[in-house]
Short mmCIF file of C-alpha atoms and ligand atoms in Angstrom, two decimals:
data_model
loop_
_atom_site.label_atom_id
_atom_site.label_comp_id
_atom_site.label_asym_id
_atom_site.label_seq_id
_atom_site.Cartn_x
_atom_site.Cartn_y
_atom_site.Cartn_z
CA MET A 5 -0.47 0.12 0.08
CA THR A 6 3.16 2.62 1.20
CA ASP A 7 4.51 1.07 -1.84
CA GLU A 8 2.13 1.67 -4.62
CA ARG A 9 1.48 5.53 -2.91
CA ARG A 10 4.86 6.86 -3.05
CA LYS A 11 4.92 5.51 -7.03
CA TRP A 12 1.49 7.09 -7.67
CA HIS A 13 2.99 10.10 -5.55
CA GLU A 14 6.32 10.31 -8.00
CA ARG A 15 4.36 9.89 -10.99
CA LEU A 16 1.78 12.57 -10.55
CA GLN A 17 4.40 15.26 -9.32
CA VAL A 18 6.70 14.46 -12.53
CA THR A 19 4.11 15.09 -14.82
CA LEU A 20 2.19 17.33 -12.91
CA TRP A 21 5.81 20.05 -13.72
CA THR A 22 6.09 18.91 -17.35
CA LEU A 23 2.18 20.20 -17.91
CA ILE A 24 3.32 23.76 -16.34
CA VAL A 25 6.83 23.73 -17.81
CA PRO A 26 5.61 24.51 -21.12
CA PRO A 27 3.34 27.90 -20.24
CA THR A 28 5.71 28.93 -17.81
CA VAL A 29 8.23 29.53 -20.41
CA TRP A 30 5.82 31.09 -22.56
CA ALA A 31 5.35 33.24 -19.76
CA VAL A 32 8.62 33.99 -19.03
CA HIS A 33 9.84 34.79 -22.84
CA PHE A 34 6.82 37.16 -23.12
CA LEU A 35 7.18 39.01 -19.57
CA PHE A 36 10.97 39.58 -20.60
CA SER A 37 10.78 40.67 -25.12
CA TYR A 38 8.41 43.05 -23.01
CA LEU A 39 10.20 44.39 -20.03
CA TRP A 40 13.08 44.46 -22.19
CA ALA A 41 11.62 46.93 -24.93
CA ALA A 42 10.20 49.02 -22.23
CA VAL A 43 13.04 49.31 -20.43
CA SER A 44 15.10 49.77 -23.72
CA CYS A 45 13.11 52.77 -24.84
CA ALA A 46 12.50 54.70 -21.54
CA LYS A 47 16.48 54.83 -20.93
CA ALA A 48 18.43 53.59 -24.53
CA GLY A 49 15.45 56.23 -26.01
CA VAL A 50 16.25 52.96 -29.35
CA PHE A 51 14.31 49.76 -29.97
CA ALA A 52 16.42 47.45 -29.16
CA GLU A 53 17.06 45.77 -31.96
CA PHE A 54 17.44 41.85 -32.59
CA PRO A 55 19.71 41.74 -29.83
CA THR A 56 21.83 38.67 -29.80
CA LEU A 57 20.50 37.37 -26.27
CA PHE A 58 17.24 37.57 -27.26
CA VAL A 59 17.53 34.95 -29.82
CA ILE A 60 19.12 33.02 -27.50
CA GLY A 61 16.51 33.05 -25.11
CA THR A 62 14.06 32.83 -27.95
CA VAL A 63 16.24 29.54 -29.31
CA LEU A 64 15.95 28.42 -25.64
CA ALA A 65 12.47 28.49 -24.99
CA LEU A 66 11.70 26.79 -27.41
CA MET A 67 13.99 24.05 -26.97
CA ALA A 68 12.87 24.01 -23.29
CA ILE A 69 8.94 23.84 -24.90
CA ALA A 70 9.80 21.13 -27.12
CA LEU A 71 11.57 18.91 -24.54
CA SER A 72 8.91 19.19 -22.08
CA GLY A 73 6.70 18.13 -24.94
CA TRP A 74 8.58 15.76 -26.04
CA ILE A 75 8.30 13.65 -22.44
CA ALA A 76 4.62 13.83 -22.35
CA HIS A 77 4.92 12.22 -26.61
CA ARG A 78 6.68 9.91 -24.58
CA GLN A 79 4.38 9.66 -21.54
CA THR A 80 1.52 9.28 -23.13
CA ARG A 81 2.79 5.90 -25.40
CA GLN A 82 3.03 3.58 -22.34
CA ARG A 83 1.71 0.36 -22.28
CA GLY A 84 -1.05 -0.46 -20.73
CA ASP A 85 -4.62 -0.82 -21.47
CA PRO A 86 -6.15 -0.45 -25.22
CA PRO A 87 -7.77 2.60 -25.50
CA PRO A 88 -10.09 5.01 -24.54
CA HIS A 89 -7.90 5.69 -21.82
CA GLU A 90 -10.60 7.11 -19.49
CA GLN A 91 -10.59 5.28 -16.56
CA GLY A 92 -10.31 7.01 -13.48
CA THR A 93 -6.67 4.33 -13.04
CA ASP A 94 -3.18 5.85 -12.53
CA ILE A 95 -1.66 4.88 -15.72
CA ASP A 96 -4.62 6.66 -17.32
CA ARG A 97 -4.21 9.44 -15.45
CA LEU A 98 -0.78 9.68 -16.55
CA ARG A 99 -1.65 9.37 -19.82
CA PHE A 100 -4.23 12.40 -19.95
CA LEU A 101 -1.87 14.60 -18.33
CA ALA A 102 0.58 13.44 -20.89
CA LYS A 103 -1.55 14.55 -23.40
CA SER A 104 -3.02 17.95 -21.16
CA THR A 105 0.84 18.54 -21.71
CA LEU A 106 1.84 17.74 -25.26
CA LEU A 107 -1.16 20.34 -26.07
CA LEU A 108 0.43 22.91 -24.26
CA ALA A 109 3.68 22.51 -25.13
CA GLY A 110 2.65 23.31 -28.73
CA LEU A 111 0.30 26.17 -27.95
CA SER A 112 3.06 27.36 -26.41
CA PHE A 113 5.20 26.83 -29.17
CA VAL A 114 3.12 28.85 -31.22
CA GLY A 115 2.30 31.16 -28.24
CA VAL A 116 6.30 31.96 -27.55
CA LEU A 117 6.97 32.75 -31.88
CA PHE A 118 3.89 34.67 -31.56
CA THR A 119 5.74 36.54 -29.07
CA ALA A 120 9.42 36.94 -30.84
CA LEU A 121 7.76 38.15 -34.35
CA PRO A 122 7.35 41.78 -33.42
CA VAL A 123 10.02 42.03 -32.45
CA VAL A 124 12.05 41.17 -34.93
CA PHE A 125 9.56 43.56 -37.43
CA ILE A 126 8.69 45.68 -34.65
CA GLY A 127 12.08 48.21 -35.06
CA ASP A 128 10.69 51.26 -32.97
CA CYS A 129 9.73 52.72 -30.30
CA ARG A 130 6.64 54.23 -30.79
CA MET B 30 -7.53 44.61 -61.71
CA ALA B 31 -6.70 44.55 -58.02
CA GLY B 32 -6.49 48.56 -57.85
CA LYS B 33 -9.65 49.16 -59.98
CA SER B 34 -11.90 47.09 -57.19
CA LEU B 35 -10.10 48.77 -54.33
CA VAL B 36 -11.81 52.30 -55.94
CA LEU B 37 -15.00 49.94 -56.33
CA TRP B 38 -15.10 48.92 -52.68
CA SER B 39 -14.25 52.43 -51.68
CA LEU B 40 -16.61 54.19 -53.78
CA VAL B 41 -19.45 51.84 -52.54
CA LEU B 42 -18.76 51.71 -48.95
CA THR B 43 -18.26 55.92 -48.86
CA GLY B 44 -20.96 56.66 -50.02
CA CYS B 45 -20.47 60.62 -50.58
CA ASN B 46 -17.75 60.90 -48.19
CA ALA B 47 -14.33 60.15 -49.99
CA HIS B 48 -12.62 63.24 -48.92
CA GLN B 49 -12.88 62.16 -44.90
CA SER B 50 -12.40 58.17 -44.55
CA ALA B 51 -10.36 55.38 -43.60
CA LEU B 52 -11.86 53.45 -46.77
CA ALA B 53 -11.18 56.06 -49.29
CA PRO B 54 -7.54 56.04 -49.15
CA PHE B 55 -4.94 58.44 -50.70
CA GLY B 56 -2.09 57.52 -48.29
CA LEU B 57 0.27 54.83 -48.28
CA GLU B 58 -0.69 53.90 -44.63
CA ALA B 59 -4.56 54.41 -45.50
CA ARG B 60 -4.47 51.96 -48.29
CA SER B 61 -2.56 49.27 -46.37
CA THR B 62 -4.84 49.48 -43.94
CA LEU B 63 -7.52 49.17 -46.04
CA TRP B 64 -6.84 45.73 -48.01
CA LEU B 65 -5.68 44.29 -44.45
CA THR B 66 -9.47 45.58 -43.70
CA ILE B 67 -10.86 44.22 -46.49
CA VAL B 68 -9.13 40.60 -45.99
CA LEU B 69 -10.19 40.68 -42.20
CA ALA B 70 -13.69 41.39 -43.57
CA ALA B 71 -13.48 38.82 -46.22
CA GLY B 72 -11.78 35.73 -44.58
CA GLY B 73 -14.28 36.14 -41.29
CA LEU B 74 -16.91 35.94 -43.74
CA VAL B 75 -16.07 32.63 -45.26
CA ILE B 76 -14.87 31.35 -41.03
CA ALA B 77 -18.77 32.22 -40.55
CA LEU B 78 -19.79 30.23 -43.69
CA GLY B 79 -17.48 27.66 -43.45
CA VAL B 80 -17.97 26.39 -39.86
CA ALA B 81 -22.14 27.21 -40.69
CA ALA B 82 -21.81 24.61 -43.86
CA ILE B 83 -19.65 22.22 -41.17
CA TYR B 84 -22.33 21.67 -38.99
CA VAL B 85 -25.38 21.22 -41.94
CA VAL B 86 -23.28 18.27 -43.34
CA ALA B 87 -23.01 17.04 -39.53
CA ALA B 88 -26.33 17.79 -38.54
CA ARG B 89 -27.15 15.59 -41.72
CA ALA B 90 -25.22 13.37 -41.78
CA PRO B 91 -26.49 9.81 -41.36
CA GLU B 92 -25.95 7.26 -38.50
CA GLY B 93 -22.63 5.82 -38.18
CA LYS B 94 -21.24 7.98 -40.93
CA LEU B 95 -18.76 10.53 -38.81
CA THR B 96 -16.20 8.25 -37.06
CA HIS B 97 -14.82 9.99 -33.59
CA GLU B 98 -11.27 9.47 -35.50
CA SER B 99 -12.16 11.86 -38.20
CA GLY B 100 -14.30 14.78 -35.91
CA MET B 101 -10.55 14.55 -33.65
CA ARG B 102 -8.95 14.61 -36.85
CA LEU B 103 -10.91 17.57 -38.32
CA VAL B 104 -10.09 20.10 -34.57
CA LEU B 105 -6.91 19.15 -35.24
CA TRP B 106 -6.44 20.67 -39.05
CA LEU B 107 -9.69 23.32 -38.82
CA GLY B 108 -8.84 23.89 -35.21
CA ALA B 109 -5.38 24.38 -34.47
CA VAL B 110 -2.87 23.93 -37.67
CA VAL B 111 -5.29 26.17 -40.06
CA PRO B 112 -5.63 29.23 -37.52
CA THR B 113 -2.02 28.78 -36.22
CA VAL B 114 -0.97 29.09 -39.90
CA VAL B 115 -3.55 31.36 -40.77
CA LEU B 116 -2.47 33.58 -37.58
CA THR B 117 1.31 33.48 -38.74
CA ALA B 118 0.70 34.47 -41.81
CA LEU B 119 -1.09 36.98 -40.93
CA LEU B 120 1.48 38.37 -38.08
CA ILE B 121 3.42 37.94 -40.86
CA TRP B 122 1.78 40.51 -42.61
CA ALA B 123 0.79 43.37 -40.97
CA LEU B 124 3.32 43.76 -38.10
CA PRO B 125 5.84 44.97 -41.24
CA ALA B 126 2.62 47.63 -42.04
CA MET B 127 2.87 48.42 -37.96
CA ARG B 128 6.72 50.25 -38.45
CA PRO B 129 6.76 53.43 -38.94
CA LEU B 130 7.87 54.92 -42.63
CA PRO B 131 11.84 55.35 -42.83
CA ALA B 132 12.30 59.55 -43.00
CA ALA B 133 15.52 61.11 -44.05
CA ASP B 134 17.15 64.28 -41.83
CA SER B 135 16.35 66.92 -45.84
CA ASP B 136 12.21 65.37 -45.40
CA LEU B 137 9.52 68.29 -45.33
CA ARG B 138 8.95 68.11 -41.84
CA ILE B 139 5.21 69.85 -40.64
CA ARG B 140 5.15 70.61 -37.05
CA VAL B 141 1.52 71.09 -36.21
CA GLU B 142 0.09 72.09 -32.48
CA GLY B 143 -3.13 71.33 -31.57
CA GLU B 144 -4.69 73.82 -29.80
CA GLN B 145 -8.12 74.44 -28.15
CA PHE B 146 -10.26 74.63 -30.86
CA TRP B 147 -7.97 75.10 -34.04
CA TRP B 148 -4.21 74.03 -35.78
CA ARG B 149 -1.16 75.92 -36.02
CA VAL B 150 0.98 74.60 -39.00
CA THR B 151 4.62 75.36 -39.51
CA TYR B 152 6.10 73.93 -42.75
CA ARG B 153 10.36 73.42 -42.13
CA GLN B 154 13.16 71.83 -44.78
CA ASP B 155 16.23 71.65 -45.38
CA GLY B 156 17.17 74.55 -42.42
CA ALA B 157 15.01 77.26 -44.17
CA GLU B 158 12.83 79.65 -42.84
CA PRO B 159 9.87 78.36 -41.21
CA LEU B 160 6.82 78.84 -42.83
CA LEU B 161 3.77 79.36 -40.66
CA SER B 162 0.29 78.78 -41.69
CA ALA B 163 -3.05 77.67 -39.55
CA ASN B 164 -5.85 75.38 -40.13
CA GLU B 165 -4.43 74.02 -43.08
CA ILE B 166 -2.29 71.18 -44.40
CA ARG B 167 -0.80 71.03 -47.75
CA LEU B 168 1.94 68.70 -48.61
CA PRO B 169 3.40 67.14 -51.80
CA VAL B 170 2.15 63.27 -53.12
CA ASP B 171 5.05 60.52 -53.58
CA ARG B 172 7.37 62.09 -51.00
CA THR B 173 7.91 61.25 -47.64
CA VAL B 174 6.75 63.87 -45.69
CA VAL B 175 7.22 63.84 -41.88
CA PHE B 176 4.34 65.64 -38.88
CA GLU B 177 5.36 67.26 -35.35
CA LEU B 178 2.94 66.48 -33.64
CA THR B 179 1.98 68.49 -30.22
CA ALA B 180 -0.49 70.24 -28.30
CA THR B 181 -0.08 73.68 -25.88
CA ASP B 182 -3.39 73.36 -23.18
CA VAL B 183 -4.93 69.76 -23.35
CA VAL B 184 -4.25 66.36 -25.39
CA HIS B 185 -5.47 66.62 -28.55
CA SER B 186 -4.72 63.79 -31.01
CA PHE B 187 -4.28 64.12 -35.63
CA TRP B 188 -5.62 62.27 -37.90
CA ILE B 189 -6.59 62.22 -42.22
CA PRO B 190 -8.20 59.09 -41.93
CA GLY B 191 -7.64 58.71 -45.99
CA LEU B 192 -3.84 59.18 -44.87
CA ALA B 193 -2.57 57.07 -41.90
CA GLY B 194 -3.52 56.26 -38.38
CA LYS B 195 -4.07 59.17 -35.72
CA MET B 196 -1.22 60.20 -34.03
CA ASP B 197 -2.14 62.14 -29.96
CA MET B 198 -1.14 64.97 -29.37
CA ILE B 199 0.37 65.84 -26.06
CA PRO B 200 1.48 68.90 -24.44
CA GLY B 201 4.89 69.20 -23.92
CA ARG B 202 6.13 65.90 -25.99
CA THR B 203 7.13 65.58 -29.68
CA ASN B 204 5.09 62.78 -31.61
CA ARG B 205 6.29 61.82 -35.01
CA LEU B 206 4.38 60.61 -37.93
CA VAL B 207 5.77 59.76 -40.71
CA VAL B 208 3.38 59.55 -43.66
CA LYS B 209 3.55 59.19 -47.75
CA ALA B 210 0.30 60.40 -49.91
CA GLU B 211 0.17 58.79 -52.87
CA LYS B 212 -3.15 60.55 -54.62
CA PRO B 213 -3.45 64.48 -55.32
CA GLY B 214 -6.77 65.64 -53.69
CA THR B 215 -8.75 68.12 -51.43
CA TYR B 216 -9.28 65.70 -48.25
CA ARG B 217 -10.53 66.50 -44.88
CA GLY B 218 -8.53 65.55 -41.06
CA VAL B 219 -10.05 66.18 -37.69
CA CYS B 220 -9.73 65.94 -33.97
CA ALA B 221 -9.87 62.40 -32.89
CA GLU B 222 -9.90 63.13 -28.99
CA PHE B 223 -12.27 65.14 -26.71
CA CYS B 224 -10.31 68.41 -25.89
CA GLY B 225 -13.36 70.70 -24.96
CA LEU B 226 -17.01 72.19 -26.36
CA SER B 227 -15.83 72.79 -29.41
CA HIS B 228 -13.87 69.51 -30.30
CA ALA B 229 -16.52 68.11 -32.61
CA LEU B 230 -15.37 71.77 -34.56
CA MET B 231 -11.77 71.34 -34.90
CA ALA B 232 -10.84 69.99 -38.38
CA PHE B 233 -8.97 71.33 -40.90
CA ASP B 234 -8.20 70.57 -45.00
CA VAL B 235 -5.27 68.82 -46.43
CA ILE B 236 -3.88 69.17 -50.02
CA ALA B 237 -2.08 66.60 -51.38
CA MET B 238 -0.48 68.12 -54.50
CA GLU B 239 1.67 67.17 -57.12
CA PRO B 240 5.81 67.43 -56.11
CA ALA B 241 6.43 70.52 -58.48
CA ALA B 242 3.21 72.73 -57.62
CA PHE B 243 3.95 72.05 -54.15
CA ASP B 244 6.96 73.21 -54.39
CA ALA B 245 6.32 76.47 -56.13
CA TRP B 246 3.38 76.76 -53.74
CA LEU B 247 6.37 76.81 -50.67
CA ALA B 248 8.39 78.77 -52.42
CA GLU B 249 5.89 81.36 -53.78
CA ALA B 250 4.67 81.13 -49.61
CA ARG B 251 7.71 81.70 -48.68
CA VAL B 252 8.63 85.12 -50.16
CA ARG B 253 6.51 87.36 -47.62
CA PRO B 254 4.14 89.66 -48.99
CA VAL B 255 4.05 93.05 -48.44
CA GLY B 256 1.73 94.70 -46.36
CA GLN B 257 -0.71 97.55 -47.40
CA PRO B 258 -0.96 99.71 -44.53
CA ARG B 259 -2.66 101.90 -46.10
CA GLU B 260 -6.07 100.21 -46.61
CA ARG B 261 -8.71 100.27 -44.51
CA GLY B 262 -8.79 96.76 -43.53
CA ALA B 263 -4.95 97.69 -42.17
CA ALA B 264 -5.76 99.76 -40.44
CA LEU B 265 -9.24 98.10 -38.84
CA PHE B 266 -6.80 95.53 -38.15
CA ALA B 267 -4.32 97.71 -36.31
CA ARG B 268 -6.75 99.87 -34.10
CA GLU B 269 -8.81 96.53 -32.50
CA GLY B 270 -5.87 94.89 -31.59
CA CYS B 271 -6.41 91.88 -33.66
CA GLY B 272 -2.22 92.23 -34.57
CA SER B 273 -2.05 90.74 -30.62
CA CYS B 274 -3.13 87.30 -32.16
CA HIS B 275 -3.01 86.61 -35.46
CA SER B 276 -0.05 87.66 -37.58
CA VAL B 277 -0.13 88.87 -41.38
CA ASN B 278 2.04 89.62 -43.86
CA GLY B 279 4.25 87.26 -42.59
CA GLU B 280 5.34 87.62 -39.17
CA GLN B 281 5.53 85.20 -37.81
CA THR B 282 5.21 86.93 -34.48
CA ALA B 283 2.03 86.85 -33.30
CA ARG B 284 0.54 83.19 -32.40
CA ILE B 285 -2.12 83.13 -30.02
CA GLY B 286 -4.75 82.72 -33.15
CA PRO B 287 -4.21 81.48 -36.64
CA ASP B 288 -2.09 82.89 -38.50
CA LEU B 289 -4.06 85.13 -41.20
CA THR B 290 -1.46 85.54 -43.76
CA ARG B 291 -2.41 83.40 -46.63
CA TYR B 292 -6.34 83.29 -45.23
CA GLY B 293 -7.18 84.56 -48.91
CA GLU B 294 -6.16 80.85 -50.14
CA ARG B 295 -8.07 78.71 -47.47
CA LEU B 296 -10.67 76.46 -48.41
CA THR B 297 -12.00 76.75 -44.84
CA LEU B 298 -12.91 79.26 -42.00
CA GLY B 299 -12.81 78.57 -38.29
CA ALA B 300 -10.88 75.14 -38.78
CA GLY B 301 -12.76 73.23 -41.18
CA ILE B 302 -16.39 74.18 -39.95
CA LEU B 303 -17.64 77.14 -43.21
CA ALA B 304 -16.79 78.28 -46.69
CA PRO B 305 -14.60 81.56 -45.96
CA THR B 306 -16.99 84.09 -47.31
CA ALA B 307 -16.78 87.38 -46.53
CA ALA B 308 -20.05 87.58 -44.93
CA ASP B 309 -19.30 84.22 -42.94
CA THR B 310 -15.63 86.00 -42.05
CA ALA B 311 -17.70 89.07 -40.79
CA ALA B 312 -20.03 86.92 -38.78
CA PHE B 313 -17.14 84.95 -37.26
CA ILE B 314 -15.21 88.02 -36.35
CA ARG B 315 -18.86 89.75 -34.50
CA ASP B 316 -19.33 86.73 -32.59
CA PRO B 317 -17.22 83.56 -32.77
CA GLN B 318 -18.86 81.79 -30.10
CA ARG B 319 -21.26 81.28 -32.13
CA PHE B 320 -20.05 79.18 -34.64
CA LYS B 321 -17.73 77.67 -31.77
CA PRO B 322 -18.36 77.86 -28.32
CA GLY B 323 -15.93 77.95 -26.41
CA ALA B 324 -13.22 79.42 -28.61
CA ARG B 325 -10.49 81.44 -27.63
CA MET B 326 -11.51 84.66 -29.77
CA PRO B 327 -13.06 87.97 -27.94
CA ALA B 328 -15.97 88.95 -30.08
CA TYR B 329 -16.31 91.87 -31.51
CA ASP B 330 -19.83 92.39 -31.96
CA HIS B 331 -19.01 96.33 -30.85
CA LEU B 332 -17.85 96.36 -35.00
CA PRO B 333 -20.36 97.86 -36.74
CA GLN B 334 -21.48 95.17 -39.61
CA GLU B 335 -19.70 97.01 -42.21
CA GLU B 336 -16.23 97.20 -40.91
CA ALA B 337 -15.90 93.06 -39.75
CA LEU B 338 -17.14 92.90 -44.01
CA ALA B 339 -13.96 95.84 -44.52
CA LEU B 340 -11.98 93.65 -42.61
CA ALA B 341 -13.32 90.74 -44.13
CA HIS B 342 -12.26 92.02 -47.92
CA TRP B 343 -9.43 92.45 -46.67
CA LEU B 344 -8.06 89.46 -44.68
CA LYS B 345 -9.41 87.82 -48.05
CA ARG B 346 -7.50 89.24 -49.93
CA ASN B 347 -3.64 88.03 -48.29
CA GLY B 348 -2.31 85.27 -50.62
CA LYS B 349 -4.84 84.96 -52.97
CA PRO B 350 -5.42 81.29 -54.35
CA LYS B 351 -1.93 80.91 -57.20
CA THR B 352 -3.28 76.48 -57.37
CA PRO B 353 -6.43 76.83 -59.03
CA GLU B 354 -5.98 72.35 -59.29
CA ALA B 355 -5.69 72.43 -55.39
CA ARG B 356 -9.08 73.66 -55.30
CA PRO B 357 -12.51 71.48 -54.97
CU1 LIG C 9 -8.51 69.13 -30.20
#
């Protein structure tokens, strides 16, 4: 019993982590992009034009999201009973969280790209 | 073809207000914004019709025809992949349009100051002496023009719908708006930020001219007219102290009211609200509040009608129009 529960906890923790990682990365990237532009405009008076740091940050964010998406994808593929995976069992719950993470990772990936595009295309503080 | 359909659209949508409408563009930015609007509206219509069609098909499909899997595939494609691609395409198309046009130092700069309830206009170029004007903006087509926008009292907003988006005029700040007119003609701009009693009566004429005609006009306007102090109007103007607020003869010293140096060439009176006839000009001088509540010009109702008319006639002789193609 105790053994069972520990395993259950462990698994849930892992998937909950991967669940919030993509949107969190997206949020941080979003915040950083806007603060970066605002601070640069207010303090330096010029738009931070496509700085290397921004490119690195964006690539890192995309990689982190892709990685958690990939992990999630692996977990949806865990062996178990045949579909539909809609039972209240541990393995089905895990599959559900993993699938949600995968979808969130897709959304966050596009979100980060959409946040980065204006930085590339708008070169002015106005 | 594309140009023709755009014109057609504009005609259908603007009715008879083609001189002040974002749907009848005469400038680069307004034109690309109109295209974006048309594409978005048409796209929205297509999506709405498409969803309705899918709904009908799904509702009428025979039992067992639709599978869970094909439904999920539909959601994946029409719900995720296609919107992502469409939104990305729209972003890549629209974002560069938000980028301000590039401007060189040698480009014409037109400084416009919003006042309750009129516009002070100053043309500057290449270190030449600035030219003061009011309530009317002339600009050359096919050239980049930089508007430097500010205000002296409250926040106003500068908007020429057919030319470009609007831009706030904020006291103590200068906002830049870079534009490029494309089609000569007579248009109209307005104040787009509530600024007091006569906010709705604060407009201006916009005259887009062929570059050569514009250069000729600017050169001619820069030549300071020789005053005719012996005329009766000039004497009245001096006697009544109009010169403490208005400049005539291009002195540019009195700046409290609109510059009246080239008043005779104006298309409107009182910042776009009246025809500049002698009769209306005289009526305005005797009682500005009647036409513009809250206007910052005292009423000269003690002036006999005959003297007000003499003043009006004299003002209207200033800077007679020499560019007939600009007349509507
Ligand atoms: Cu105003």
